Short mmCIF file of C-alpha atoms and ligand atoms in Angstrom, two decimals:
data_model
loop_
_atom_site.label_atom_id
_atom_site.label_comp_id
_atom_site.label_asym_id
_atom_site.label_seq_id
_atom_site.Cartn_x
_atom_site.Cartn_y
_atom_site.Cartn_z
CA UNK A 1 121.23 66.59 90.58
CA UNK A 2 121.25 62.93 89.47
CA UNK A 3 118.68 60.84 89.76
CA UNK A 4 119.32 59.38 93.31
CA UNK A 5 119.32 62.95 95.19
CA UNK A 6 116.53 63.66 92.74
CA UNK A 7 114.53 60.71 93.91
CA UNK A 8 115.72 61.49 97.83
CA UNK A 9 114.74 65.51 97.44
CA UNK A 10 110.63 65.15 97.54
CA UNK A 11 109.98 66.38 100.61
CA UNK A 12 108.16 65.30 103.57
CA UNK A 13 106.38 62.58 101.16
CA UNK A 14 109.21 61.45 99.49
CA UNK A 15 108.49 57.78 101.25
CA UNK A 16 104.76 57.39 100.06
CA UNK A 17 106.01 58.36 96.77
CA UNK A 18 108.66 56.39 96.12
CA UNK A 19 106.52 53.87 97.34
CA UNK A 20 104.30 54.62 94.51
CA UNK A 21 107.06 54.98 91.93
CA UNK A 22 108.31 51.50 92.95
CA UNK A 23 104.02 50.03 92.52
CA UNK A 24 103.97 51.23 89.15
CA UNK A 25 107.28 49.94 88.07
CA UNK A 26 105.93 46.67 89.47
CA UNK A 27 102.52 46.95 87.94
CA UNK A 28 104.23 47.52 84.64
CA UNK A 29 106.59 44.34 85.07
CA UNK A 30 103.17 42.52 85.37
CA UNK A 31 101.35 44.11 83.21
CA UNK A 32 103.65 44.32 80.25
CA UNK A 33 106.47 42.03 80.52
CA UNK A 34 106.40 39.21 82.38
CA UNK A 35 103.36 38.48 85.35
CA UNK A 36 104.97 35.47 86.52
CA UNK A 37 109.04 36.42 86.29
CA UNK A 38 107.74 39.15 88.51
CA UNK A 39 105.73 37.13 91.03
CA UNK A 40 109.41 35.50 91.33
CA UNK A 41 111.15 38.52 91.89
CA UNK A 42 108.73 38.85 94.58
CA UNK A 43 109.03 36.08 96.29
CA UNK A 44 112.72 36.46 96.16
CA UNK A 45 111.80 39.26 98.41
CA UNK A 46 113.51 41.62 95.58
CA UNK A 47 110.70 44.44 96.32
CA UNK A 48 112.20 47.62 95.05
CA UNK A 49 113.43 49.32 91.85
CA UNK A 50 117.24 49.42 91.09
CA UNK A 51 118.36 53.17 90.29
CA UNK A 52 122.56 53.12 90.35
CA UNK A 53 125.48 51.87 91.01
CA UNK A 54 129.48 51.91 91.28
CA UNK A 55 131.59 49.35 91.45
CA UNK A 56 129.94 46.31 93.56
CA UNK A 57 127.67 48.44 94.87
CA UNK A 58 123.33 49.08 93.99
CA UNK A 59 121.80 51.83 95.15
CA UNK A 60 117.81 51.55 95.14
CA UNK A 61 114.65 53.57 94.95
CA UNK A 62 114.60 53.05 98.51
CA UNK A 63 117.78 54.33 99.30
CA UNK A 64 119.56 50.94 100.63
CA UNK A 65 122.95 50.18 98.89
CA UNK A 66 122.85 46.63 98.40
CA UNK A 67 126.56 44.68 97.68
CA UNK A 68 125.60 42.44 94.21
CA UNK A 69 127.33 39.09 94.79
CA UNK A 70 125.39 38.31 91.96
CA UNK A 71 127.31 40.32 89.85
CA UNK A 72 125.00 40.83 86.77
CA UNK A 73 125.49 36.84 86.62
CA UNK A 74 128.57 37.52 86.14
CA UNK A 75 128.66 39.68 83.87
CA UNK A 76 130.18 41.85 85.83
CA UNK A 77 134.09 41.71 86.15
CA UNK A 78 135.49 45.44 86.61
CA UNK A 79 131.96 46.28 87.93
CA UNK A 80 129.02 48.54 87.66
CA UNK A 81 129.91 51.81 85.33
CA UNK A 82 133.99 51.85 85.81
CA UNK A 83 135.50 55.14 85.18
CA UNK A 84 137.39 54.87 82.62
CA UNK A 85 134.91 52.37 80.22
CA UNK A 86 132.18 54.89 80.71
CA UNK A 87 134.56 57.55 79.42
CA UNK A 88 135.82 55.58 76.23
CA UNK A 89 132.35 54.88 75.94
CA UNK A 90 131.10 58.47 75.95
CA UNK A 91 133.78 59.66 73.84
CA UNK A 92 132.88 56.68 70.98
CA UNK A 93 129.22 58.21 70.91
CA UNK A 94 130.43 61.67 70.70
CA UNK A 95 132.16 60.31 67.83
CA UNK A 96 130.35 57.55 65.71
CA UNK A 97 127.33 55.95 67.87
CA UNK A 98 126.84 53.51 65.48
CA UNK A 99 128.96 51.58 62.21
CA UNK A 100 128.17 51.81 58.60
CA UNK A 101 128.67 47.69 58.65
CA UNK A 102 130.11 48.40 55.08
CA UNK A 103 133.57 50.59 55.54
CA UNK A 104 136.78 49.44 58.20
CA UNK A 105 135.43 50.09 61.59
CA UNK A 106 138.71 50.36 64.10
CA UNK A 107 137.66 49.45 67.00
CA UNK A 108 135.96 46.51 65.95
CA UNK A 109 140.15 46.08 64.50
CA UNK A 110 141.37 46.46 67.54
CA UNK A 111 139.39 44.45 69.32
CA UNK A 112 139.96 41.44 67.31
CA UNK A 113 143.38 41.88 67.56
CA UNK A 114 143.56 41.92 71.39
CA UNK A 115 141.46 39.02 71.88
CA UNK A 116 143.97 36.88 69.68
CA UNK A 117 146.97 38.34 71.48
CA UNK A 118 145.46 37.06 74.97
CA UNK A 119 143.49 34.21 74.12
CA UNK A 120 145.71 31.15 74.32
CA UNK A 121 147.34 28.67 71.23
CA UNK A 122 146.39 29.48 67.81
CA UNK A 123 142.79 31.57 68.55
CA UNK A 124 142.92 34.43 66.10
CA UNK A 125 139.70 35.32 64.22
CA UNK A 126 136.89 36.66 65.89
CA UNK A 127 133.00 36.78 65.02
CA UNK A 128 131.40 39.57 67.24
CA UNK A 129 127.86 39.18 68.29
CA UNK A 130 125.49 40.51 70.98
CA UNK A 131 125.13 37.56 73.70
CA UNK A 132 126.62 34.46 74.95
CA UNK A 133 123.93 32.39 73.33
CA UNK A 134 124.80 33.74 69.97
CA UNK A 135 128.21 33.61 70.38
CA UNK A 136 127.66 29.78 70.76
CA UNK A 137 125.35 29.64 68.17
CA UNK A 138 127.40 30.86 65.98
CA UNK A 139 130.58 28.87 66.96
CA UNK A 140 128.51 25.98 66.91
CA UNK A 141 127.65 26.70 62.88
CA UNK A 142 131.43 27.11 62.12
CA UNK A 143 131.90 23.75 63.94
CA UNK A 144 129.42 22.20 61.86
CA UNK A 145 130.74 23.48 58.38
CA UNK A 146 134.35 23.58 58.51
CA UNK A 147 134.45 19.55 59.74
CA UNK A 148 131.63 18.66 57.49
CA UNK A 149 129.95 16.67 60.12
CA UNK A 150 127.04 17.07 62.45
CA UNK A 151 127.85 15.75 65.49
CA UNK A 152 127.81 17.98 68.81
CA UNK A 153 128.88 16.72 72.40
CA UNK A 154 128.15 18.69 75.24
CA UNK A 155 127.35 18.04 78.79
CA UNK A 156 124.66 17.34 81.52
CA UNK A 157 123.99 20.11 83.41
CA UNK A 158 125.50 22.58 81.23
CA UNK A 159 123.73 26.04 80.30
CA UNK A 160 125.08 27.34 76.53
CA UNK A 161 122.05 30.12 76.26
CA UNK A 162 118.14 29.70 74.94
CA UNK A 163 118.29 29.81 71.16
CA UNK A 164 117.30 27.05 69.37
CA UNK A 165 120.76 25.65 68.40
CA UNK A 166 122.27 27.11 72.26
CA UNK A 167 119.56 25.04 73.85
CA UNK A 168 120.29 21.80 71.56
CA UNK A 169 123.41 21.68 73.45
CA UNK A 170 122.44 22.63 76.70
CA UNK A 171 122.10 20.46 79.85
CA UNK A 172 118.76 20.54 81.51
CA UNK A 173 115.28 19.24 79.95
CA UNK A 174 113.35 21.01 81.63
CA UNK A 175 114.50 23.89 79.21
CA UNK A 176 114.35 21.85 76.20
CA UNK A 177 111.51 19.66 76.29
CA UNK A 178 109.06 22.41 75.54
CA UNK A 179 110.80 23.09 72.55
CA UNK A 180 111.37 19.95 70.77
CA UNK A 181 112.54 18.48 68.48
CA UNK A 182 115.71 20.58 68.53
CA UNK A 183 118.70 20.49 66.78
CA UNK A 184 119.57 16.74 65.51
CA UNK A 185 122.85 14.51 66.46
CA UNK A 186 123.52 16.50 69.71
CA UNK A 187 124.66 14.35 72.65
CA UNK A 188 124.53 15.39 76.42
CA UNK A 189 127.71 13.10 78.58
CA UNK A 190 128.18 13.62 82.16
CA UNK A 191 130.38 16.44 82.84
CA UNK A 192 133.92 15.39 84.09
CA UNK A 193 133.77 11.99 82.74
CA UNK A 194 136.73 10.99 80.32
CA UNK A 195 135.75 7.60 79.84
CA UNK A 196 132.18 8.70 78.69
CA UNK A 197 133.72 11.44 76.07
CA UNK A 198 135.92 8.54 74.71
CA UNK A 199 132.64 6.42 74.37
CA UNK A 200 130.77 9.34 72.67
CA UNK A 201 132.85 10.99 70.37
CA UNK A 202 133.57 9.39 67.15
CA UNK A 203 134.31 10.36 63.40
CA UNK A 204 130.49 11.80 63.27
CA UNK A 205 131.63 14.08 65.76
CA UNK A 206 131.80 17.94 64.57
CA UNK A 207 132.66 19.46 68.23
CA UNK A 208 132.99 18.78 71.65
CA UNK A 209 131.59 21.99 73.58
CA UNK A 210 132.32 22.66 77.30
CA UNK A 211 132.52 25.19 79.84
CA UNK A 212 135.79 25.13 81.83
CA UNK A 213 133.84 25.36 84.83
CA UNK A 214 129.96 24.68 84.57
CA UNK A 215 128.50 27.65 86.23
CA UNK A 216 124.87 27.66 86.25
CA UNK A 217 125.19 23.57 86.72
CA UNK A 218 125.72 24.90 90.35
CA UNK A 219 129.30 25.45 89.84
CA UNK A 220 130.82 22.53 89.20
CA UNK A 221 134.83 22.29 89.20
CA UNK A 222 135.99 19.46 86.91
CA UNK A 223 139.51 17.28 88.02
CA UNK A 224 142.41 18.65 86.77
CA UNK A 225 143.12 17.29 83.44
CA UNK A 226 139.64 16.99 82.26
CA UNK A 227 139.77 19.75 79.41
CA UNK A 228 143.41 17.91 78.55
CA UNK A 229 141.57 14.77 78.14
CA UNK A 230 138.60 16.77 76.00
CA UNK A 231 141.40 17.88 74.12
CA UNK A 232 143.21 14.56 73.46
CA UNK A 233 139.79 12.87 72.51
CA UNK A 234 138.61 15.45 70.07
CA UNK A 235 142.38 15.86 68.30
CA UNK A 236 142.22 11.85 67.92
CA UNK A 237 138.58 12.07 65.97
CA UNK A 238 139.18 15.25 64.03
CA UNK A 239 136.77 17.06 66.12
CA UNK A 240 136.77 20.46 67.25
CA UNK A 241 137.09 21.46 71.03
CA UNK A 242 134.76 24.46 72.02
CA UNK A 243 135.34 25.92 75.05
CA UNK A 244 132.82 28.28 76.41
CA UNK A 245 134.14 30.63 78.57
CA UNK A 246 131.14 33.29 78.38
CA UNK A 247 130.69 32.81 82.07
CA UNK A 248 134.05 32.22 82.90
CA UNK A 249 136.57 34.26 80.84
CA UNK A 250 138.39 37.36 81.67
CA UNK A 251 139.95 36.31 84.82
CA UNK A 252 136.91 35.41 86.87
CA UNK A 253 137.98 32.08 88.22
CA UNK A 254 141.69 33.65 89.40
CA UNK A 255 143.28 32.99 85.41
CA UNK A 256 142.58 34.43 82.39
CA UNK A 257 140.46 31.98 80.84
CA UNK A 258 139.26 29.13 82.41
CA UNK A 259 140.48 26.87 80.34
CA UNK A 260 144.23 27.98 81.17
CA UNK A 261 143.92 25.94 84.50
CA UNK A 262 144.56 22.75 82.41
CA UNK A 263 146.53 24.60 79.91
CA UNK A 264 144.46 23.61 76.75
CA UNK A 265 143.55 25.51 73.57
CA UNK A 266 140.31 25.33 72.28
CA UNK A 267 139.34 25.33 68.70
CA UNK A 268 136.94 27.93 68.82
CA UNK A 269 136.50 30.16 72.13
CA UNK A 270 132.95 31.87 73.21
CA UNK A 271 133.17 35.02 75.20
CA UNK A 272 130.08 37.42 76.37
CA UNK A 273 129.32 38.80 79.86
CA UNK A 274 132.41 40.29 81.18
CA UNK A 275 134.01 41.33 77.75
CA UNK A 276 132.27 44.63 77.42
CA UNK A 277 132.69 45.75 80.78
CA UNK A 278 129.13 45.12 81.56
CA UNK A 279 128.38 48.61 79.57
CA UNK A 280 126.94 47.26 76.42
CA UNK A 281 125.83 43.94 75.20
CA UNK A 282 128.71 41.97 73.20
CA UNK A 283 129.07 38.82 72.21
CA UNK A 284 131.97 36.51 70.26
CA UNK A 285 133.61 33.90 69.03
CA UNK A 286 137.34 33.48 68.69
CA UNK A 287 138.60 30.68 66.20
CA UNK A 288 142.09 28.96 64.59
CA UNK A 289 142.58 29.79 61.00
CA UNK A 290 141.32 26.23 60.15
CA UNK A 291 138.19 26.93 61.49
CA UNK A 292 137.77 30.40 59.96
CA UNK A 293 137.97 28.79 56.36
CA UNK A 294 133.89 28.23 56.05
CA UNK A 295 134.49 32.32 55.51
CA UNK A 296 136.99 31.80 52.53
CA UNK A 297 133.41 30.48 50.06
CA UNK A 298 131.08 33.33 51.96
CA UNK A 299 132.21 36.13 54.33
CA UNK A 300 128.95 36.32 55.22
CA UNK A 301 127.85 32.87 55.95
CA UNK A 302 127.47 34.42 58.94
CA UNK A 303 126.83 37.91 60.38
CA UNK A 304 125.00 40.35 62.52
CA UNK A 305 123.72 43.95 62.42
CA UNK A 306 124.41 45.05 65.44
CA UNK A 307 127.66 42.60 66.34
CA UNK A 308 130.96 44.57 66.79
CA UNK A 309 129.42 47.83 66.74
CA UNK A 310 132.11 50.55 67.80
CA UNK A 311 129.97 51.04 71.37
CA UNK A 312 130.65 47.94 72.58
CA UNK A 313 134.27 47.28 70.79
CA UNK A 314 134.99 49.99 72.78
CA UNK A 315 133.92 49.34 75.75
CA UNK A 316 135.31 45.76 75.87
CA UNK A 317 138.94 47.28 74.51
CA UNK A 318 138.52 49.51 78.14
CA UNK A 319 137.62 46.72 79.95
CA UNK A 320 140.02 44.34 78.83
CA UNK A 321 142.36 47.35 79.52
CA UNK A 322 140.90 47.80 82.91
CA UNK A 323 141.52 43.91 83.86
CA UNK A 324 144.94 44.00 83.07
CA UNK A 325 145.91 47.02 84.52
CA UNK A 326 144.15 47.01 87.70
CA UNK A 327 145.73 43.13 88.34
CA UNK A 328 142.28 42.05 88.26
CA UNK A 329 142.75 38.58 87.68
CA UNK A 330 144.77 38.32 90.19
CA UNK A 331 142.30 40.02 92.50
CA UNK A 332 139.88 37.21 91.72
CA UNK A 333 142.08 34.95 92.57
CA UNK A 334 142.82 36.54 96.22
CA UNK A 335 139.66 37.25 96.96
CA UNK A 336 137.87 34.17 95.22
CA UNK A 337 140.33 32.44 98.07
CA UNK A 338 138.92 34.34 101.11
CA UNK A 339 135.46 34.13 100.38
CA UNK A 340 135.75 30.58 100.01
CA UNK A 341 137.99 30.15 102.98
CA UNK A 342 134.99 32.35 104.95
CA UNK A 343 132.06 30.86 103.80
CA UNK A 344 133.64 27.24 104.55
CA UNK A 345 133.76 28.20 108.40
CA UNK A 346 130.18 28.79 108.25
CA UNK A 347 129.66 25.27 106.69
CA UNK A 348 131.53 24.15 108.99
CA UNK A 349 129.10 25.44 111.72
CA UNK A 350 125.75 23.95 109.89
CA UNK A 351 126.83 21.14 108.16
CA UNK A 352 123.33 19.42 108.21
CA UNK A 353 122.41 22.42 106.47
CA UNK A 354 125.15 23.71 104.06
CA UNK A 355 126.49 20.92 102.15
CA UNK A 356 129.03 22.14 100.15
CA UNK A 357 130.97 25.28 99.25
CA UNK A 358 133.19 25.38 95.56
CA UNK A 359 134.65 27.23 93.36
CA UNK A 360 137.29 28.91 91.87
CA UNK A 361 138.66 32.41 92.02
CA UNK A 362 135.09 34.39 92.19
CA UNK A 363 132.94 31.87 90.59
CA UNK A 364 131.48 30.35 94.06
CA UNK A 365 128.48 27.74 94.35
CA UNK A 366 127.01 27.04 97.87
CA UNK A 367 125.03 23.77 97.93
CA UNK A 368 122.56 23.29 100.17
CA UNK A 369 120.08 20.36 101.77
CA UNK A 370 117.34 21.35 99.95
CA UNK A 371 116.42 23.95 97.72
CA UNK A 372 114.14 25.46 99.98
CA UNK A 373 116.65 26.65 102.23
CA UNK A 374 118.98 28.21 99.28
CA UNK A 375 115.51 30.26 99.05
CA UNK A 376 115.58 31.34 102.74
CA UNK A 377 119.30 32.04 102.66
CA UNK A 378 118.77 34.44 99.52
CA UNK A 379 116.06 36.53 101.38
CA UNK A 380 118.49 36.46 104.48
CA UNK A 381 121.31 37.42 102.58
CA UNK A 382 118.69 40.56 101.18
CA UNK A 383 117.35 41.06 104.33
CA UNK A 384 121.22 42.39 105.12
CA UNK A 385 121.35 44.05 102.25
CA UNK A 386 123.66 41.51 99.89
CA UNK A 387 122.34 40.16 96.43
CA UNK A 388 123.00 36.54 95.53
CA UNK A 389 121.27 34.53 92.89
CA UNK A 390 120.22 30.99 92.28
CA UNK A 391 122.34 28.63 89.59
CA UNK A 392 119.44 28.38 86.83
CA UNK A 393 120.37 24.13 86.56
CA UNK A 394 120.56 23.48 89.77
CA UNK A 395 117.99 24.36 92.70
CA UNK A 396 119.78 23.62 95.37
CA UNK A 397 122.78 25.78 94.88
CA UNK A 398 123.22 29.70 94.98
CA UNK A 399 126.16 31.16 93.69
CA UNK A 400 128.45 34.28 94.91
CA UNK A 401 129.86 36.28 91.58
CA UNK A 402 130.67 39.74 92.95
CA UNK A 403 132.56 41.68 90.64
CA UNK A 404 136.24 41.02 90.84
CA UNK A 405 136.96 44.59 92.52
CA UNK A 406 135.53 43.57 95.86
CA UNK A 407 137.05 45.22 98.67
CA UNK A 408 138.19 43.28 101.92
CA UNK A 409 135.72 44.93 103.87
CA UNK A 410 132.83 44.13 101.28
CA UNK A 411 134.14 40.47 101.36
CA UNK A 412 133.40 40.29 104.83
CA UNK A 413 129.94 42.31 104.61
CA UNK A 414 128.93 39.38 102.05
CA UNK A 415 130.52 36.63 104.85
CA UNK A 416 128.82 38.35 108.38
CA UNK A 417 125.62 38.52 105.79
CA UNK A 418 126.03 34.07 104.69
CA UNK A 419 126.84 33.59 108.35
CA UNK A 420 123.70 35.15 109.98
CA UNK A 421 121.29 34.46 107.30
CA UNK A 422 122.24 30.71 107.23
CA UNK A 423 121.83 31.12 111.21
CA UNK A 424 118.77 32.36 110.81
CA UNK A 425 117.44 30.07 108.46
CA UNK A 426 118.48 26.72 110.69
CA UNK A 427 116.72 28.19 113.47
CA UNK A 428 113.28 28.79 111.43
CA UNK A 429 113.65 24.86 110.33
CA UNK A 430 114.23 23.57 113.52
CA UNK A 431 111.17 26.16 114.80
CA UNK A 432 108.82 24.87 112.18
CA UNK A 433 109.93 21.12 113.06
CA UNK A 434 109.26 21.79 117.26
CA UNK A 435 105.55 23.46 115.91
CA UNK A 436 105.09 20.11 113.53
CA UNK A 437 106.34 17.65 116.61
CA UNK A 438 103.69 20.28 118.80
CA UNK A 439 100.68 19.53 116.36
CA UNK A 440 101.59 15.70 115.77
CA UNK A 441 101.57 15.65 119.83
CA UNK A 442 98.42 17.33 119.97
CA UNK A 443 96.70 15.03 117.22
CA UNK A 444 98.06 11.92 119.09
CA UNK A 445 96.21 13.22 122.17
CA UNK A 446 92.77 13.00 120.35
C1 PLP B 501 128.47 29.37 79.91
C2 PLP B 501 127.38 30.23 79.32
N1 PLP B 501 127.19 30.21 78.00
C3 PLP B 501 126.24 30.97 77.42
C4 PLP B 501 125.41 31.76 78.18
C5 PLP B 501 124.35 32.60 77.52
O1 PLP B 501 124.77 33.93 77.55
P1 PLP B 501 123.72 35.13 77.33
O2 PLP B 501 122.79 35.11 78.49
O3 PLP B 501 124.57 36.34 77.23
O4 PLP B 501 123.01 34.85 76.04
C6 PLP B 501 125.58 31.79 79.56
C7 PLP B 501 124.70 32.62 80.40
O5 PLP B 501 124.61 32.49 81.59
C8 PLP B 501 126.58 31.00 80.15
O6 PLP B 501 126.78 31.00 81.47
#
């Protein structure tokens, strides 16, 4: 019996029970993680206790399946526990659960090896970590030492990860303030703006670092041609272009990588999210042979214990596996086109309300009016049993990232679920407004 007919077998008081279960999971949260993360959860109107899932699909302690259009933050490309990465994954700990770190590990090989054979121009090494943030915190190091200079370009609005060197390049000070000073000689430029890269970058200049797309900037698409400019500017300085595809990579915005929509090479590449399948935690960096040279003087300049472990190797050589053979890029691509297509005809419909809808394969941003009503739309969207999440950089837009196996008939659960919860929310606005005219009336009176 697994755990969800286990938690759905107790009997006449199964209910009051699982009501309990869920209270103490809750109480723990506050208790013994994080008080106020879970008064947000709250809020959110996220109530119960996640159990399992398949594929888009969460089942929780209450029983609902709920359709994640959050997708693990995108994280999640060939979805919750897919067949055949759980399987190469259960066979690697059968095997070897862990890696000496000192002797040849082969899938950690292998791995390598595929990324350079789909990653585009001259990308060939890899440095395998545990998380997006270190993945740029480590390609932000190589930058550094193999040009000799200090100089790091990123851009407003853009989210790299929380580490101390991640943060010194991300977007938003409300995240970095607290934690200042932060790395020196790190510039933020508006994204999408040639003419301020060509102001900004300059011989001092060790990197230029971008996402293709900015995703938790409330994904923003750039003009075509942007990332060929990038490229341009930093070839003319001697600086290194850093793409950062851990949100966007493995086919999530309809290509492989998001930077192959301009058809540029990056220096260095960062990957995370999506590359292991969304079964363990991974992490890299993929660089040119020039840029691998800091290793030449010290292999281990820099390194990680658990980075490249044969678990998650493994699981990302399924995955990658998995994307490929299931057309899953492709998938994105259709399906990233009918959501959009959908959830423009309910923009069209509340204009005054929904303000924008973007995006690019199955990396979607819906801007609102206000941030407030992104709030009410979430709970709607909840309240009809579909998960979508706020863009951490930008209030006022929530984003759809389902895994890129949606079905057609899960697109349109997520679309029916926008449609009426966006319904729903213009009517409690204008509601509240008639009330406020009612009291103002009723004050004039006196
Ligand atoms: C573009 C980008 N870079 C880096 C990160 C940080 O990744 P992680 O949360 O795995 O550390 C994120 C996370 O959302 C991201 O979107």
């Amino acid at each position: 019996m697994n755990e969800h007919e286990q938690l759905h077998s107790r009997g006449p008081n199964g209910a009051d029970q699982r009501r309990t279960d869920d209270a103490a999971v809750i109480a723990d949260y506050e208790n013994y993680v994080n008080p106020s993360y879970a008064a947000l959860v709250k809020f959110g109107g996220f109530d119960s206790v996640e159990v399992s899932a398949r594929g888009c699909l969460v089942t929780d302690s209450q029983g609902r399946e709920l359709l994640d259009c959050a997708g693990g933050l995108g994280a999640l490309s060939v979805g919750y526990s897919h067949p055949r990465v759980v399987a190469a994954v259960k066979d690697q700990l059968d095997k070897m659960a862990f890696s000496t770190r000192l002797l040849f590990n082969a899938p950690q090989a292998r791995l390598g090896k595929k990324l350079a054979e789909i990653t585009p121009g001259d990308l060939q090494y890899c440095f395998f970590c545990n998380s997006g943030t270190e993945a740029v915190e480590g390609a932000i190091k190589i930058a550094r030492m193999s040009t000799g200079r200090s100089g790091l370009v990123s851009a407003t609005g853009a989210f790299h990860g929380k580490s101390m060197g991640a943060l010194s390049v991300s977007g938003r000070d409300l995240y970095k303030k607290p934690f200042q000073p932060l790395l020196p000689d790190c510039v933020n430029v508006p994204f999408n703006d040639i003419p301020a890269l060509e102001q900004t970058v300059n011989q001092d200049t060790a990197a230029v670092l971008l996402e293709p797309i900015q995703g938790e900037a409330g994904v923003i698409v750039p003009d075509d041609g942007y990332l060929r400019a990038a490229r341009e500017i930093c070839d003319r300085h001697g600086a290194l272009l850093i793409c950062d595809e851990v949100q966007t990579g493995l086919g999530r915005t309809g290509k492989m990588w998001g930077c192959d929509w301009d058809g540029v090479a990056p220096d260095i590449m960062t990957l995370a999210k999506a590359l292991s399948g969304s079964c363990v935690p991974i992490g890299a960096f993929i660089g040119t042979p020039r840029t691998w040279e800091v290793f030449k003087e010290n292999p281990l300049i820099h390194s990680s214990t658990f980075g490249g472990n044969p678990l998650a190797c493994t699981a990302a050589l399924a995955a990658i596996e998995v994307i490929e053979t299931e057309g899953l890029v492709e998938q994105a691509a259709t399906q990233g086109e009918k959501l959009i297509t959908a959830l423009r005809e309910t923009q069209a419909k509340y204009p005054q309300c929904v303000k924008e809808v973007r995006g690019r394969g199955l990396i979607i941003g819906v801007e609102f009016a206000h941030e407030d009503i992104g709030a009410l739309v979430i709970v709607g969207l909840l309240q009809r049993n579909v998960i979508a999440a706020y863009t951490i950089n930008n209030a006022t837009t929530i984003r759809f990232e389902p895994p890129l196996v949606i079905t057609d008939e899960q697109v349109a659960w997520a679309v029916r679920a926008f449609d009426e919860a966006v319904a729903q929310t213009v009517e409690l606005i204008a509601n509240i407004e008639m009330d406020e005219e009612d009291i103002e009336g009723t004050t004039n009176e006196h």
